[in-house]
XYZ file of C-alpha atoms in Angstrom:
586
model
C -41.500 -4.531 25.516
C -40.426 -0.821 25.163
C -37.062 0.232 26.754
C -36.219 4.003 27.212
C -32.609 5.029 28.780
C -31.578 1.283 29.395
C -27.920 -0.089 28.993
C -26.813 -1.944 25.172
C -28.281 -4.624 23.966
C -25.994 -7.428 24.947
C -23.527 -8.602 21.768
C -24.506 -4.758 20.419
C -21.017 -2.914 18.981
C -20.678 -0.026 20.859
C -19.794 1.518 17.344
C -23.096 0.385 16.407
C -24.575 2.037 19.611
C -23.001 5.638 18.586
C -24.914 5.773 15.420
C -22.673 3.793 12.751
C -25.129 1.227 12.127
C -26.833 2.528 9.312
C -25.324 3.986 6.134
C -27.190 7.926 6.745
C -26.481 8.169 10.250
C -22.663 7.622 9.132
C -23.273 10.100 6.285
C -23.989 12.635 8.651
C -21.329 11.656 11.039
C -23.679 11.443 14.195
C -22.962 9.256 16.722
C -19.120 8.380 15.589
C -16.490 6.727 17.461
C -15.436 10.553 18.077
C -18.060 10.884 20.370
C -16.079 9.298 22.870
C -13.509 12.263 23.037
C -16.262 15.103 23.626
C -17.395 12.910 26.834
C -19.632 9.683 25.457
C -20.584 8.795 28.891
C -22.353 5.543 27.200
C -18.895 3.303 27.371
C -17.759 2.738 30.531
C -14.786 0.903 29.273
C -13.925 4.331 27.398
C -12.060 5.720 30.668
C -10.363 2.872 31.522
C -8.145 2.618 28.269
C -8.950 -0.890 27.899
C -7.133 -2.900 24.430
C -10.193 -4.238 23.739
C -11.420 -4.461 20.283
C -14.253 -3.064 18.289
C -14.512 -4.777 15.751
C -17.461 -2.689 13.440
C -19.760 -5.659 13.818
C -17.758 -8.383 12.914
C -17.652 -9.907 16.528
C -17.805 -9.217 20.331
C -15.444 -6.828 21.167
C -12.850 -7.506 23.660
C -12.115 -10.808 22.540
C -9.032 -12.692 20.964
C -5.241 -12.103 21.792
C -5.601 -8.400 21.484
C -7.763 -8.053 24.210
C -4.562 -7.794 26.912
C -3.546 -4.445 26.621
C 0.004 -6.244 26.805
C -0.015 -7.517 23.889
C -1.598 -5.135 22.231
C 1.199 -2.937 23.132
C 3.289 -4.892 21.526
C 1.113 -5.815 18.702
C 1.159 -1.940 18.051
C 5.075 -1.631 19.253
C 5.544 -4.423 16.014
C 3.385 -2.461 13.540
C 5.129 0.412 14.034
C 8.207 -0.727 13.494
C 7.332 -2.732 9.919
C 7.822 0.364 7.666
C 11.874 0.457 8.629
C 12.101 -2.320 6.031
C 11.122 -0.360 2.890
C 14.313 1.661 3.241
C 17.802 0.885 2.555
C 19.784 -1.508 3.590
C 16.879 -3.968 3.470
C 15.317 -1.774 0.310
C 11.774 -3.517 0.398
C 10.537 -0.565 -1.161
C 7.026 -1.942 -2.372
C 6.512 -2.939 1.307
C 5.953 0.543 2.119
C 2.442 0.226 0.450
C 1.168 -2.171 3.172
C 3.663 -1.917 5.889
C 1.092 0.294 7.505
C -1.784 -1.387 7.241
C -1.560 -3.698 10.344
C -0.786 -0.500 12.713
C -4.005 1.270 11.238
C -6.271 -1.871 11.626
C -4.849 -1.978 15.196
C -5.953 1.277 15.681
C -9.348 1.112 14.456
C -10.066 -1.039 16.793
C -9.271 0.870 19.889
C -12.401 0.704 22.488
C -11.769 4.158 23.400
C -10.057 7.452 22.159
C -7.804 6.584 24.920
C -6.767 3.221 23.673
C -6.596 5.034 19.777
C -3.811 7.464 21.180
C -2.247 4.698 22.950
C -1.919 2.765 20.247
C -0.496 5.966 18.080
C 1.991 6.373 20.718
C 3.837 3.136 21.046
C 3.527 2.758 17.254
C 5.461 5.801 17.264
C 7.840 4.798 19.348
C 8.899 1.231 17.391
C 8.852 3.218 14.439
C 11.439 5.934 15.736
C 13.607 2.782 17.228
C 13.216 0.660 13.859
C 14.505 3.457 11.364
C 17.035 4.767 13.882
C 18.246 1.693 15.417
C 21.643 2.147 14.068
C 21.948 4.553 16.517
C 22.583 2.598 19.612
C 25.745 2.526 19.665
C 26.001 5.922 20.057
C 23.255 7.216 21.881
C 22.659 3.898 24.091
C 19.348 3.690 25.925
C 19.426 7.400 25.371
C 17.442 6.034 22.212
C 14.246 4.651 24.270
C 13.367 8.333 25.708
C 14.540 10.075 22.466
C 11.702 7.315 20.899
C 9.362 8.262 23.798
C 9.244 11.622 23.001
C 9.262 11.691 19.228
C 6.429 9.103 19.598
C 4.186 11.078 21.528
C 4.121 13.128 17.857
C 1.556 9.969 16.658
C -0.560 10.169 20.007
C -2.738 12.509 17.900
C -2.786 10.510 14.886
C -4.244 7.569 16.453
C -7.096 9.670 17.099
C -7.194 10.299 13.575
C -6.994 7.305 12.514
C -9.634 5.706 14.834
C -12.492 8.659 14.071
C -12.017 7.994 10.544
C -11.487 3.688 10.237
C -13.766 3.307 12.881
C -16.833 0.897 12.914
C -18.139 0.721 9.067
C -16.596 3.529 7.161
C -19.898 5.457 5.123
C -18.396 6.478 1.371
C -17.850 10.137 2.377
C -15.718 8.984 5.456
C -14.094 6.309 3.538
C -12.882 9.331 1.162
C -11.624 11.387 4.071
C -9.578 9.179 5.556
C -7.794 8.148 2.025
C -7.031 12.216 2.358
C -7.453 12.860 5.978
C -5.050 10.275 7.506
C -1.956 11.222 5.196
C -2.051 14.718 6.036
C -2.115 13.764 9.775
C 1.268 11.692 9.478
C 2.700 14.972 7.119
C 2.281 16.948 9.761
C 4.145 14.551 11.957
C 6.683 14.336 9.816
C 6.994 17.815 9.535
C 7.394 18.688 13.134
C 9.964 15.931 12.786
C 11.964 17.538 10.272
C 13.249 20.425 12.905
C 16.890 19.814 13.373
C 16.248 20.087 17.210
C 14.447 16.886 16.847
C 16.347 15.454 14.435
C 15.818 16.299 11.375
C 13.956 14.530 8.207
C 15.468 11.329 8.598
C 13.045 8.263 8.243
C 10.396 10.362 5.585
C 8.203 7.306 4.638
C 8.245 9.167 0.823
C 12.462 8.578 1.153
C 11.608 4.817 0.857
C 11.297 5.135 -2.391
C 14.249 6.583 -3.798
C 14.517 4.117 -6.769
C 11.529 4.017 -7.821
C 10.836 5.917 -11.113
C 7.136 7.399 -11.130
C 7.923 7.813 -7.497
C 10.956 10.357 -8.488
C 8.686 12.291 -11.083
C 5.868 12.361 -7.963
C 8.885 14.292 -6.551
C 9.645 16.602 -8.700
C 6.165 17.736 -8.458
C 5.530 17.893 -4.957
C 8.860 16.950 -3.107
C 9.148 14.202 -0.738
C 6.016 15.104 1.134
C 4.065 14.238 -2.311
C 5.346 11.146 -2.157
C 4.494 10.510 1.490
C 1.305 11.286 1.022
C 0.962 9.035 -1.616
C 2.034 6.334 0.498
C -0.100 7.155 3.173
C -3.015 7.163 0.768
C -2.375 3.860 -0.741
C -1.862 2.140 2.950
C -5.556 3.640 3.725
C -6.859 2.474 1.196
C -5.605 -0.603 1.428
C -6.833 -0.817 5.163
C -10.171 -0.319 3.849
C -10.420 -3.195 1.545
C -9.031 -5.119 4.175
C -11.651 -4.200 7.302
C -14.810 -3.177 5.519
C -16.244 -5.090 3.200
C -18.871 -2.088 2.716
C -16.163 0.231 1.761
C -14.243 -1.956 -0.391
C -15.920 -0.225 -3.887
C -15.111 3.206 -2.250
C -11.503 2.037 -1.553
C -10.905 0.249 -4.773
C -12.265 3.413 -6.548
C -9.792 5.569 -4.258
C -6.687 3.305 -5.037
C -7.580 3.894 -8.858
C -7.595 7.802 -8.433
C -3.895 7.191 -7.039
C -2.631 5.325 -9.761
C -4.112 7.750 -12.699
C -2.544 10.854 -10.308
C 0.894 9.068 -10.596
C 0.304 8.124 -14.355
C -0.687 12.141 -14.571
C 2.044 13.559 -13.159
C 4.061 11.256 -15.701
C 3.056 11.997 -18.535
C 3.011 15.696 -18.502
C 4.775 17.180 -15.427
C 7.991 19.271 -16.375
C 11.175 17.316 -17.068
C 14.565 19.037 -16.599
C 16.433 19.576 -20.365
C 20.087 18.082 -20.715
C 22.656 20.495 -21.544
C 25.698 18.585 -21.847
C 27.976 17.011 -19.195
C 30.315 17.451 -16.330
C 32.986 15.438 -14.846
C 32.668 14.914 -10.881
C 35.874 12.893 -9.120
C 34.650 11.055 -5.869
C 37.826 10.552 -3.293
C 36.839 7.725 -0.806
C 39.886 6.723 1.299
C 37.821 4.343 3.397
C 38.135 2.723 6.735
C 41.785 4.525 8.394
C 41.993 3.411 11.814
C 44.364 3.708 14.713
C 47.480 5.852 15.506
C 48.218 8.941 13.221
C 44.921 7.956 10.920
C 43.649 11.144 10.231
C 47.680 12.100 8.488
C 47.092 8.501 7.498
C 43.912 9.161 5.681
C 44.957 12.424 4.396
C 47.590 10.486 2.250
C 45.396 8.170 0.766
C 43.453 10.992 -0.193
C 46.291 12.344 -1.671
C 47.352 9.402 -3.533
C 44.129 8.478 -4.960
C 43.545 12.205 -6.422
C 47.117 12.072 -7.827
C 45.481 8.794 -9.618
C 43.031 11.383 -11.869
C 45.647 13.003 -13.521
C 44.768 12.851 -16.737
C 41.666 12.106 -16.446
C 39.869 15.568 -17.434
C 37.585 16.093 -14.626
C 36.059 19.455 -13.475
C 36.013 18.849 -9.874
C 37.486 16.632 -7.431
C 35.492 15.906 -4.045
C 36.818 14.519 -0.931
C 34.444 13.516 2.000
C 33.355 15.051 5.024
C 36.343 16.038 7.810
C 38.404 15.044 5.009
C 41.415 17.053 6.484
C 41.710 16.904 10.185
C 42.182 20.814 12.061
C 45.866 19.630 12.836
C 46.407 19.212 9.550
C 44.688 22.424 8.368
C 46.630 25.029 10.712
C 49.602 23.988 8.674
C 50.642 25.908 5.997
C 51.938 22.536 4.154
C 48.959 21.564 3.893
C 47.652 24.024 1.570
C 50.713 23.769 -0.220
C 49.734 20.260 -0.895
C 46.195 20.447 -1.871
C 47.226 23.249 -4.194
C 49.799 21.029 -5.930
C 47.072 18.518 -6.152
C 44.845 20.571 -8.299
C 47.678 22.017 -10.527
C 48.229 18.112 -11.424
C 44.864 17.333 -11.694
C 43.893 20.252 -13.595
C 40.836 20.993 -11.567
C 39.872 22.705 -8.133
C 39.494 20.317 -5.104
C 36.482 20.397 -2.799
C 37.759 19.695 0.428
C 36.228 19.583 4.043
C 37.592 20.213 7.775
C 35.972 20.281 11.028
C 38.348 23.105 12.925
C 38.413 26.547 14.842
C 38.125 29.373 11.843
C 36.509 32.435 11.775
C 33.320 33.562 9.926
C 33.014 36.588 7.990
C 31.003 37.940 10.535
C 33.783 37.286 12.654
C 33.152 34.583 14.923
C 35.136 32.390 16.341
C 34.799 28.528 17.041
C 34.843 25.111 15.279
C 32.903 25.034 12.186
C 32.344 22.412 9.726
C 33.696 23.839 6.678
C 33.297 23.002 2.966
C 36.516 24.225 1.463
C 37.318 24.755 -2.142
C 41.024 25.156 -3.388
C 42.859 26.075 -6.263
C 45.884 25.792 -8.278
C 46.808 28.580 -6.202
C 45.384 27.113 -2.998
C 41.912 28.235 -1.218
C 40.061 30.182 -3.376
C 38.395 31.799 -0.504
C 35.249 30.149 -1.419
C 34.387 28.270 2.038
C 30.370 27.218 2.991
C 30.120 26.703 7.355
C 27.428 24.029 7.985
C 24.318 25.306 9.184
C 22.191 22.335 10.063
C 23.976 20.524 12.588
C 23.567 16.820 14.249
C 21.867 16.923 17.555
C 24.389 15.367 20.135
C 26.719 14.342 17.501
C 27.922 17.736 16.892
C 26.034 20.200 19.477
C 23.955 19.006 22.595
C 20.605 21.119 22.933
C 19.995 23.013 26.295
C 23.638 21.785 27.378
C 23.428 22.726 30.940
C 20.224 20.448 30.927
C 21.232 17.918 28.842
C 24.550 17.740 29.197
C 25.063 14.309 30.793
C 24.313 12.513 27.702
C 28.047 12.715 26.897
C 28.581 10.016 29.792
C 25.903 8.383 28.336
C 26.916 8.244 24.567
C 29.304 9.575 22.425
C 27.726 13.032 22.154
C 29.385 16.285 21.248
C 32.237 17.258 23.967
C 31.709 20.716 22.495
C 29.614 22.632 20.199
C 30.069 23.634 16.592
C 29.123 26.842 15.547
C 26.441 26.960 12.144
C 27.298 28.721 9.388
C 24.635 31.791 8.411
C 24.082 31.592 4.728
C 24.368 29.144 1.745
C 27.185 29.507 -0.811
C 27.251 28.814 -4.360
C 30.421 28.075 -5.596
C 31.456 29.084 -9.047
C 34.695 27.026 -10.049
C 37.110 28.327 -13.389
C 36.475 29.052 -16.856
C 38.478 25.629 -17.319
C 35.742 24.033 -15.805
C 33.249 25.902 -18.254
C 32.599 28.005 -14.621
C 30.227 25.242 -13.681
C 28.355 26.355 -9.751
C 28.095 24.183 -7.552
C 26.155 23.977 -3.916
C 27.956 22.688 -1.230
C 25.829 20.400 1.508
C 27.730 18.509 4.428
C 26.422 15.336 6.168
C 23.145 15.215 7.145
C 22.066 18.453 5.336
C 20.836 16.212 2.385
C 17.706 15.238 4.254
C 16.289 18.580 4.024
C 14.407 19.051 1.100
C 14.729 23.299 1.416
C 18.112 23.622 1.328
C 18.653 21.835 -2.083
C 16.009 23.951 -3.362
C 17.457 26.851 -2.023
C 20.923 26.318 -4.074
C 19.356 25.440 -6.996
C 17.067 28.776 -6.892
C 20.305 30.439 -6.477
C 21.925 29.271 -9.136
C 24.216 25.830 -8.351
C 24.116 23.619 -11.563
C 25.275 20.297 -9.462
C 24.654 19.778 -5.451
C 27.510 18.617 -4.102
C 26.981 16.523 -0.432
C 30.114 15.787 1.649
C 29.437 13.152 4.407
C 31.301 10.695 7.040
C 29.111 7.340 8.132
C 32.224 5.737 9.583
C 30.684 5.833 12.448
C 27.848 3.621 11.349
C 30.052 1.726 8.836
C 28.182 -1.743 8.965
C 24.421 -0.145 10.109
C 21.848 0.528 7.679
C 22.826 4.089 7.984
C 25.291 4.876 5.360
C 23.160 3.248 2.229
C 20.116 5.195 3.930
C 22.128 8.311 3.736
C 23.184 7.876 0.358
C 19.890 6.821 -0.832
C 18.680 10.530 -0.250
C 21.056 12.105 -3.311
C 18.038 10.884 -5.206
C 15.154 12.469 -3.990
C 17.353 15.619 -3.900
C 18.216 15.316 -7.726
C 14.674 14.535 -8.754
C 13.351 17.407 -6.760
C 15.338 20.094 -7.990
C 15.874 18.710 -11.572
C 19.871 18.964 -11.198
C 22.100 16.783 -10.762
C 23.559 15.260 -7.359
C 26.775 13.696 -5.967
C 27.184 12.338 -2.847
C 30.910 11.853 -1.509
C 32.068 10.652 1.440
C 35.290 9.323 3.863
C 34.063 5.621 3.790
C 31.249 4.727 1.495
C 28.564 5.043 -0.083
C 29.845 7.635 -2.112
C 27.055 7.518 -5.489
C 26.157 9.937 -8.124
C 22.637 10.932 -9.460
C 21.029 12.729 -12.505
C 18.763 15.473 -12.530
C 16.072 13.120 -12.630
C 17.142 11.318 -9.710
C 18.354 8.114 -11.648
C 21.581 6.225 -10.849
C 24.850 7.649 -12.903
C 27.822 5.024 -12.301
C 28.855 2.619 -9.870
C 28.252 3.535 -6.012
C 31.570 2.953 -4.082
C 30.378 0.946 -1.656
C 31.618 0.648 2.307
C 34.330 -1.537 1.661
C 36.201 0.575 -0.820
C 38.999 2.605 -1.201
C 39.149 4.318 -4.855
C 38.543 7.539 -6.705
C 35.417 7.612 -9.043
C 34.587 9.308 -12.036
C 31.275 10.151 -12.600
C 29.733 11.493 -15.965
C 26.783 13.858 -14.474
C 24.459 15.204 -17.402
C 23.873 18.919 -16.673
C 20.213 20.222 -17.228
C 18.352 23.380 -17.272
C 14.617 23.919 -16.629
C 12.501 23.837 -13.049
C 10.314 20.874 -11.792
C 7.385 22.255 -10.205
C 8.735 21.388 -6.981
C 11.700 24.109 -7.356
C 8.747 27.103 -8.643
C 5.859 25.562 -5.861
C 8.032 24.584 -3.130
C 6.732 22.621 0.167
C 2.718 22.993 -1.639
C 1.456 19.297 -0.266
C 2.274 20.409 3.047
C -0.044 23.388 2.701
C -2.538 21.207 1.403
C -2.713 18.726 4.191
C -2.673 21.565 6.958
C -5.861 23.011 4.793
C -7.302 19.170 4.795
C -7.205 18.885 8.570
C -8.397 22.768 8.521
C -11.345 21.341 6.795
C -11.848 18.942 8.905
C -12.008 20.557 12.300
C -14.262 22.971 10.535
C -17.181 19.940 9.942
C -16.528 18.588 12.959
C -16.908 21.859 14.925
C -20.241 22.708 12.696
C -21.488 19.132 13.880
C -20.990 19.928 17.185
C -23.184 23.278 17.516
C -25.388 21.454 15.426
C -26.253 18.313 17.328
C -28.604 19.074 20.094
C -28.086 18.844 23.925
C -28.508 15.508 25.597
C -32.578 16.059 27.272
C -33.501 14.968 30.455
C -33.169 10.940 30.957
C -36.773 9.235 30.752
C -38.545 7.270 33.170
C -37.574 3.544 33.931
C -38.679 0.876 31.844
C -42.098 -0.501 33.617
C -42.833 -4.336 33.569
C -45.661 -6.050 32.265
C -46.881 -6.751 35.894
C -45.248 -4.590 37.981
C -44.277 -0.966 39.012
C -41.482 1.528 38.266
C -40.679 0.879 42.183
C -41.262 -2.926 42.705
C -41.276 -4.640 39.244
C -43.097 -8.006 39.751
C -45.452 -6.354 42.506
């Protein structure tokens, strides 16, 4: 019997249908689950959005648990949210190899391009939730939209995912992805990493902050090296997992990864130690109720007096360390000043009140403020990457009722123009330093920038009382790392009430962390170094490389569309073996 224009054979894949059946239809990507976006008219269930599963052969499609698109929303709400538990506090950071591999098996079995995005999308959005759940408090159910939005960033990644996994991966497909599908998340988190959306909080690469050939993948490429590394490793992985025809390719692909990381190893620039400095940490801790920021300022006081003798080069006390009361009075310098004189060594403080900027603005700024024996030196950094809501609400007058929602920003800081390198006295060997506050440490640029201009040791002042028992504050601390590997300098991280920690210029632990329950001063022994990682001479280069991967990309898939030809005129109906066209069986 010959059929011409009929519908599928039943218990035919529609993957199969599309041309993935055989290895050199694959090959020459004709007939892929892409298809389906450029108007596949050939799936009906393509426009409905349907969760129903194509499985690449394996079984009918549609069937299972999966096949409510209920529960495979939250199938794909769960996935997304798995990778939260490679960072800190839980600190599963080998999870991160796999934690993805259930979302992209989800997604490669998506019915319809539709159903792919979908699937992207509320991934997205547990994801956002997971590794930002410690805001709640704050932001309330402010949080779900905030998610909603941000997750609409992996809409376009499910796509990815699914024209790439799809059906039975051919070797040059199974290749792509391993490259294809990391790029696509960089450039989400890229997007991500504008302060108006946040910032670079939640990099999948950041999960592995303690992890030593991890740290020298840094220092060549930054956190984005890392991510992609990550992202590369979870593809992989996906593939042994739902092909067995591209298991060899994937194995082979998993391999490459490891001998890049051994690479990179064995002969990528280290930094070169040139001695040691001593850094003093000032945590007062947890100072609650009425008169606690004059209560807190004491401590602070009192546990710096503690380091005389000591010998240290610099003493750091945490963000909004000194409350704008406190500042306006001229006692107060007095009293810092008197500090250092007993110390022997300037004092790095911080304040969050109205000042103006040498270009002469007015307003409250978030100030990193160093001071002398003599009092401030006059060397002062004004923080230029601010906290959405917690310290400025974007498009106010459209946004503005999220302050009766949450505890957002009342009123809006001013930023600070420029980065300052601080150069402290010959009696501290005039070491420079570059001042960061808060969450300034999660963007990989402005470390780099200080170090090009000169700072010997990053210096991060930060408050997480606000998250105190949250995953946020060993999250935030965990970045000091990253930072320090990157740049190949040294790193310390100080703040009001813990984790305050201290890093070398390869990113490795120096000391004991003072953890959130503490209230001490800390003396850490930072080894000084000299030299450039590639990172600090290439800057943000895997970035460019994945936008010129997805370049590529577009480019075949454009040529394959001029080259495929138009759809011809449908043939005649099938004819019987005793009938007509009109009246089969007559």
């Amino acid at each position: 019997m010959r059929i011409r224009g009929g519908r599928l054979p039943i218990g035919r894949n529609p993957a199969d249908a599309s041309g993935e059946g055989t290895s050199d239809e694959a090959a020459s990507g004709e007939g892929t689950s892409a298809e389906g976006a450029s108007g596949d008219g050939g799936r009906g269930e393509g426009a409905s959005g349907d969760g129903q599963a194509a499985d690449g052969g394996r079984g009918s499609a549609g069937t299972g648990t999966l096949s409510s698109p209920w529960a495979r929303g939250a199938a794909a709400l769960l996935a997304g949210a798995l990778p939260a538990l490679a960072f800190p506090a839980p600190g599963l950071w080998w999870f991160a190899y796999v934690a993805l591999v259930p979302w992209l098996l989800l997604i490669r079995t998506a019915r319809s391009p539709r159903r792919a995005a979908l699937d992207g999308w509320i991934g997205g959005i547990g994801f956002i939730i997971a590794v930002h759940h410690w805001l709640v408090p704050s932001l309330h159910v402010f949080i779900v939209l905030l998610a909603a939005l941000l997750g609409l960033l992996w809409a376009p990644w499910g796509l990815l995912v699914s024209r790439l996994l799809g059906g039975s991966p051919s070797a040059s497909r199974a290749v792509a992805a391993v490259v294809v599908v990391p790029s696509g998340w960089l450039m989400i988190e890229l997007v991500r990493s504008w302060e108006g959306l946040g910032g670079p909080w939640g990099l999948l690469g950041a999960s592995q902050w303690e992890v030593a050939p991890a740290l020298r993948v840094a220092s060549v490429g930054g956190v984005w090296l890392v991510s992609l590394l990550v992202l590369a490793v979870n593809t992989g992985a996906a593939l042994l997992v739902a092909d067995r025809a591209a298991r060899t390719t994937a194995g082979v692909l998993l391999v490459v990864c490891a001998l890049s990381v051994a690479a990179m190893w064995a002969w990528a620039p280290r930094p070169t130690d040139t001695g040691t400095v001593r850094i003093a940490v000032v945590q007062p801790g947890v100072v609650e109720g009425p008169g606690s920021v004059a209560r807190r300022f004491d401590r602070g006081e009192e546990l710096t007096r503690a380091l005389e003798g000591r010998g240290v080069d610099l003493v750091v006390w945490g963000e909004s360390s000194i409350g704008a009361g406190a500042w306006e009075r001229p006692e107060t310098a007095r009293r810092l000043a008197e500090l250092s004189r007993r110390v022997g060594a300037d004092l790095l403080v911080n304040v969050d009140a109205r000042q103006t900027d040498g270009s002469g603005r007015s307003g409250i700024f978030k100030s990193a403020v160093l001071v002398g024996p003599d009092g401030p030196t006059g060397d002062r950094y004004d923080k230029m990457r601010l906290v959405p809501f917690g310290e400025y609400v974007p498009a106010r007058s459209l946004l503005g009722w999220a302050t009766s929602v949450g505890k957002a920003a009342g009123e809006d800081r001013l930023r600070g123009d420029r980065q300052v390198v601080m150069t402290l006295p010959d009696g501290a060997r005039g070491l420079r330093i570059g001042p960061l506050v808060c969450f300034e440490t999660a963007f990989p640029d402005m470390s780099r920038r200080l170090v090009r201009d000169g700072a010997q040791v990053i210096v991060a002042q930060s408050a997480t009382s606000t998250f105190q028992h949250s995953w946020a504050p060993a999250q935030h601390a965990s970045l000091g790392a990253l930072r320090a590997a990157e740049n190949g300098r040294p790193m310390v991280h100080a703040t009001l009430t813990g984790i305050s920690a201290a890093y070398g210029p390869r990113g490795e632990r120096v000391g004991s962390p003072l953890g959130t329950d503490a209230s001490a001063a800390e003396v850490f022994d930072l080894p000084l170094a000299r030299g450039s990682t590639l990172y600090g001479r290439l800057g943000d280069w895997p970035v460019y490389g994945a936008l010129a991967a997805l370049a590529a990309l577009c480019a075949v898939e454009g040529l394959r569309a001029l080259r495929r030809p138009a759809p011809g005129p449908p043939g005649p109906p099938a004819r019987t073996a005793h009938g007509s066209p009109g009246r089969p069986g007559h």
